[in-house]
Amino acid sequence: MRRLVEAARRAGSTASIVTTADPDVVAKADRILLPGVGAFNACMDALQARPGLVEAMGEAVKDRGVPFLGVCVGMQLLATRGLEFGERAGLDWIPGEVRRLQPSDPSAKVPHMGWNTLHIDHP
């Protein structure tokens, strides 16, 4: 999250940037950025574990038209459901489902960040 805050500042944001899971703060926000790292299910569970947070985001974004940016899994959560590790309901702001990419050509590689293993070479 710290990197996203720094990126917003470097991009010229002069807005007050607050990191919060407080539904009252989210409901009054004039912009919302939802980062996501990990699996669809885990991220959705984390949002719903904070009472009132999902409703506050919906009120701000859908009812008041607050600009919203979902980053990585934060964007995927906008779908009706995710199918990453079994079916899991999403926020349902955008009809559809998030599923693994299945190329029609079996020899085609699916893009991957490659962060499963990290090898550090010390000079």
PDB file of C-alpha atoms in Angstrom:
ATOM      1  CA  MET A   1       0.000   0.000   0.000  1.00  0.00           C
ATOM      2  CA  ARG A   2       2.871   2.347   0.783  1.00  0.00           C
ATOM      3  CA  ARG A   3       4.023   2.089  -2.842  1.00  0.00           C
ATOM      4  CA  LEU A   4       0.593   3.040  -4.169  1.00  0.00           C
ATOM      5  CA  VAL A   5       0.495   6.090  -1.904  1.00  0.00           C
ATOM      6  CA  GLU A   6       3.967   7.104  -3.086  1.00  0.00           C
ATOM      7  CA  ALA A   7       2.964   6.557  -6.730  1.00  0.00           C
ATOM      8  CA  ALA A   8      -0.070   8.824  -6.292  1.00  0.00           C
ATOM      9  CA  ARG A   9       2.117  11.534  -4.792  1.00  0.00           C
ATOM     10  CA  ARG A  10       4.703  11.229  -7.561  1.00  0.00           C
ATOM     11  CA  ALA A  11       1.912  11.460 -10.131  1.00  0.00           C
ATOM     12  CA  GLY A  12       1.110  14.858  -8.699  1.00  0.00           C
ATOM     13  CA  SER A  13      -1.735  14.119  -6.308  1.00  0.00           C
ATOM     14  CA  THR A  14      -2.232  16.907  -3.826  1.00  0.00           C
ATOM     15  CA  ALA A  15      -5.179  15.169  -2.196  1.00  0.00           C
ATOM     16  CA  SER A  16      -5.038  13.965   1.349  1.00  0.00           C
ATOM     17  CA  ILE A  17      -4.281  10.236   1.137  1.00  0.00           C
ATOM     18  CA  VAL A  18      -5.638   8.076   3.927  1.00  0.00           C
ATOM     19  CA  THR A  19      -5.183   4.339   4.337  1.00  0.00           C
ATOM     20  CA  THR A  20      -8.242   3.007   6.129  1.00  0.00           C
ATOM     21  CA  ALA A  21     -10.664   0.162   6.623  1.00  0.00           C
ATOM     22  CA  ASP A  22     -13.102   2.454   8.462  1.00  0.00           C
ATOM     23  CA  PRO A  23     -16.473   2.396   6.669  1.00  0.00           C
ATOM     24  CA  ASP A  24     -17.289   5.956   7.787  1.00  0.00           C
ATOM     25  CA  VAL A  25     -14.085   7.308   6.243  1.00  0.00           C
ATOM     26  CA  VAL A  26     -14.653   5.306   3.039  1.00  0.00           C
ATOM     27  CA  ALA A  27     -18.279   6.469   2.751  1.00  0.00           C
ATOM     28  CA  LYS A  28     -17.145  10.129   2.855  1.00  0.00           C
ATOM     29  CA  ALA A  29     -14.133   9.724   0.538  1.00  0.00           C
ATOM     30  CA  ASP A  30     -13.953  11.711  -2.685  1.00  0.00           C
ATOM     31  CA  ARG A  31     -11.838   8.997  -4.378  1.00  0.00           C
ATOM     32  CA  ILE A  32     -11.283   5.334  -3.566  1.00  0.00           C
ATOM     33  CA  LEU A  33      -8.377   3.108  -4.487  1.00  0.00           C
ATOM     34  CA  LEU A  34      -8.724  -0.592  -3.697  1.00  0.00           C
ATOM     35  CA  PRO A  35      -5.440  -2.486  -3.956  1.00  0.00           C
ATOM     36  CA  GLY A  36      -5.402  -6.241  -3.978  1.00  0.00           C
ATOM     37  CA  VAL A  37      -2.629  -8.746  -3.585  1.00  0.00           C
ATOM     38  CA  GLY A  38      -3.314 -12.447  -3.408  1.00  0.00           C
ATOM     39  CA  ALA A  39      -6.275 -14.589  -4.303  1.00  0.00           C
ATOM     40  CA  PHE A  40      -9.773 -13.366  -5.185  1.00  0.00           C
ATOM     41  CA  ASN A  41     -11.338 -15.372  -2.312  1.00  0.00           C
ATOM     42  CA  ALA A  42      -8.938 -14.111   0.340  1.00  0.00           C
ATOM     43  CA  CYS A  43      -9.316 -10.482  -0.736  1.00  0.00           C
ATOM     44  CA  MET A  44     -13.111 -10.682  -0.794  1.00  0.00           C
ATOM     45  CA  ASP A  45     -13.085 -12.375   2.632  1.00  0.00           C
ATOM     46  CA  ALA A  46     -10.867  -9.593   4.006  1.00  0.00           C
ATOM     47  CA  LEU A  47     -13.251  -6.893   2.742  1.00  0.00           C
ATOM     48  CA  GLN A  48     -16.302  -8.623   4.176  1.00  0.00           C
ATOM     49  CA  ALA A  49     -14.575  -9.213   7.517  1.00  0.00           C
ATOM     50  CA  ARG A  50     -14.736  -5.455   8.126  1.00  0.00           C
ATOM     51  CA  PRO A  51     -18.377  -4.715   9.007  1.00  0.00           C
ATOM     52  CA  GLY A  52     -19.939  -2.074   6.774  1.00  0.00           C
ATOM     53  CA  LEU A  53     -16.936  -1.633   4.480  1.00  0.00           C
ATOM     54  CA  VAL A  54     -18.433  -3.203   1.346  1.00  0.00           C
ATOM     55  CA  GLU A  55     -21.651  -1.217   1.854  1.00  0.00           C
ATOM     56  CA  ALA A  56     -19.679   2.013   2.378  1.00  0.00           C
ATOM     57  CA  MET A  57     -17.753   1.466  -0.863  1.00  0.00           C
ATOM     58  CA  GLY A  58     -20.992   0.754  -2.739  1.00  0.00           C
ATOM     59  CA  GLU A  59     -22.655   3.860  -1.322  1.00  0.00           C
ATOM     60  CA  ALA A  60     -19.712   6.062  -2.274  1.00  0.00           C
ATOM     61  CA  VAL A  61     -19.077   4.624  -5.737  1.00  0.00           C
ATOM     62  CA  LYS A  62     -22.473   3.512  -6.994  1.00  0.00           C
ATOM     63  CA  ASP A  63     -24.730   6.025  -5.220  1.00  0.00           C
ATOM     64  CA  ARG A  64     -22.529   9.149  -5.128  1.00  0.00           C
ATOM     65  CA  GLY A  65     -20.375   8.458  -8.207  1.00  0.00           C
ATOM     66  CA  VAL A  66     -17.043   8.640  -6.380  1.00  0.00           C
ATOM     67  CA  PRO A  67     -14.150   7.775  -8.727  1.00  0.00           C
ATOM     68  CA  PHE A  68     -12.827   4.282  -8.009  1.00  0.00           C
ATOM     69  CA  LEU A  69      -9.622   2.534  -9.022  1.00  0.00           C
ATOM     70  CA  GLY A  70      -9.146  -1.161  -8.367  1.00  0.00           C
ATOM     71  CA  VAL A  71      -5.560  -2.358  -8.683  1.00  0.00           C
ATOM     72  CA  CYS A  72      -4.839  -5.993  -9.540  1.00  0.00           C
ATOM     73  CA  VAL A  73      -7.211  -8.172  -7.504  1.00  0.00           C
ATOM     74  CA  GLY A  74      -8.925  -4.956  -6.376  1.00  0.00           C
ATOM     75  CA  MET A  75     -10.216  -4.601  -9.955  1.00  0.00           C
ATOM     76  CA  GLN A  76     -11.147  -8.266 -10.238  1.00  0.00           C
ATOM     77  CA  LEU A  77     -13.358  -8.000  -7.148  1.00  0.00           C
ATOM     78  CA  LEU A  78     -15.720  -5.742  -9.117  1.00  0.00           C
ATOM     79  CA  ALA A  79     -16.996  -8.780 -11.047  1.00  0.00           C
ATOM     80  CA  THR A  80     -20.044 -10.829 -10.125  1.00  0.00           C
ATOM     81  CA  ARG A  81     -17.871 -13.748  -9.088  1.00  0.00           C
ATOM     82  CA  GLY A  82     -14.379 -15.186  -9.162  1.00  0.00           C
ATOM     83  CA  LEU A  83     -13.458 -18.753 -10.019  1.00  0.00           C
ATOM     84  CA  GLU A  84      -9.822 -18.811  -8.866  1.00  0.00           C
ATOM     85  CA  PHE A  85     -10.113 -21.421  -6.086  1.00  0.00           C
ATOM     86  CA  GLY A  86     -13.738 -22.413  -6.433  1.00  0.00           C
ATOM     87  CA  GLU A  87     -16.645 -20.060  -7.008  1.00  0.00           C
ATOM     88  CA  ARG A  88     -16.765 -16.943  -4.799  1.00  0.00           C
ATOM     89  CA  ALA A  89     -19.135 -13.979  -5.033  1.00  0.00           C
ATOM     90  CA  GLY A  90     -17.550 -10.649  -5.875  1.00  0.00           C
ATOM     91  CA  LEU A  91     -18.891  -7.112  -5.454  1.00  0.00           C
ATOM     92  CA  ASP A  92     -21.056  -7.532  -8.581  1.00  0.00           C
ATOM     93  CA  TRP A  93     -20.494  -3.965  -9.764  1.00  0.00           C
ATOM     94  CA  ILE A  94     -19.574  -5.270 -13.207  1.00  0.00           C
ATOM     95  CA  PRO A  95     -21.492  -8.313 -14.518  1.00  0.00           C
ATOM     96  CA  GLY A  96     -19.189 -11.204 -15.275  1.00  0.00           C
ATOM     97  CA  GLU A  97     -16.734 -13.605 -13.779  1.00  0.00           C
ATOM     98  CA  VAL A  98     -13.007 -13.691 -13.249  1.00  0.00           C
ATOM     99  CA  ARG A  99     -11.488 -16.919 -14.490  1.00  0.00           C
ATOM    100  CA  ARG A 100      -8.072 -18.271 -15.365  1.00  0.00           C
ATOM    101  CA  LEU A 101      -6.915 -17.456 -18.884  1.00  0.00           C
ATOM    102  CA  GLN A 102      -7.132 -20.518 -21.122  1.00  0.00           C
ATOM    103  CA  PRO A 103      -5.363 -19.886 -24.440  1.00  0.00           C
ATOM    104  CA  SER A 104      -6.826 -21.671 -27.456  1.00  0.00           C
ATOM    105  CA  ASP A 105      -3.289 -22.660 -28.437  1.00  0.00           C
ATOM    106  CA  PRO A 106      -1.947 -25.023 -25.723  1.00  0.00           C
ATOM    107  CA  SER A 107       1.630 -24.008 -26.518  1.00  0.00           C
ATOM    108  CA  ALA A 108       0.884 -20.344 -25.747  1.00  0.00           C
ATOM    109  CA  LYS A 109       2.134 -19.152 -22.382  1.00  0.00           C
ATOM    110  CA  VAL A 110      -0.209 -17.317 -20.040  1.00  0.00           C
ATOM    111  CA  PRO A 111       1.343 -14.089 -18.717  1.00  0.00           C
ATOM    112  CA  HIS A 112       2.614 -14.484 -15.180  1.00  0.00           C
ATOM    113  CA  MET A 113       4.424 -12.094 -12.879  1.00  0.00           C
ATOM    114  CA  GLY A 114       6.796 -14.866 -11.906  1.00  0.00           C
ATOM    115  CA  TRP A 115       6.915 -13.955  -8.246  1.00  0.00           C
ATOM    116  CA  ASN A 116       6.505 -17.545  -7.050  1.00  0.00           C
ATOM    117  CA  THR A 117      10.244 -17.831  -6.607  1.00  0.00           C
ATOM    118  CA  LEU A 118      12.752 -15.126  -5.890  1.00  0.00           C
ATOM    119  CA  HIS A 119      16.458 -15.680  -6.440  1.00  0.00           C
ATOM    120  CA  ILE A 120      18.713 -12.951  -5.079  1.00  0.00           C
ATOM    121  CA  ASP A 121      22.206 -12.780  -6.529  1.00  0.00           C
ATOM    122  CA  HIS A 122      24.651 -11.002  -4.278  1.00  0.00           C
ATOM    123  CA  PRO A 123      27.594  -9.394  -6.087  1.00  0.00           C
TER     124      PRO A 123
END
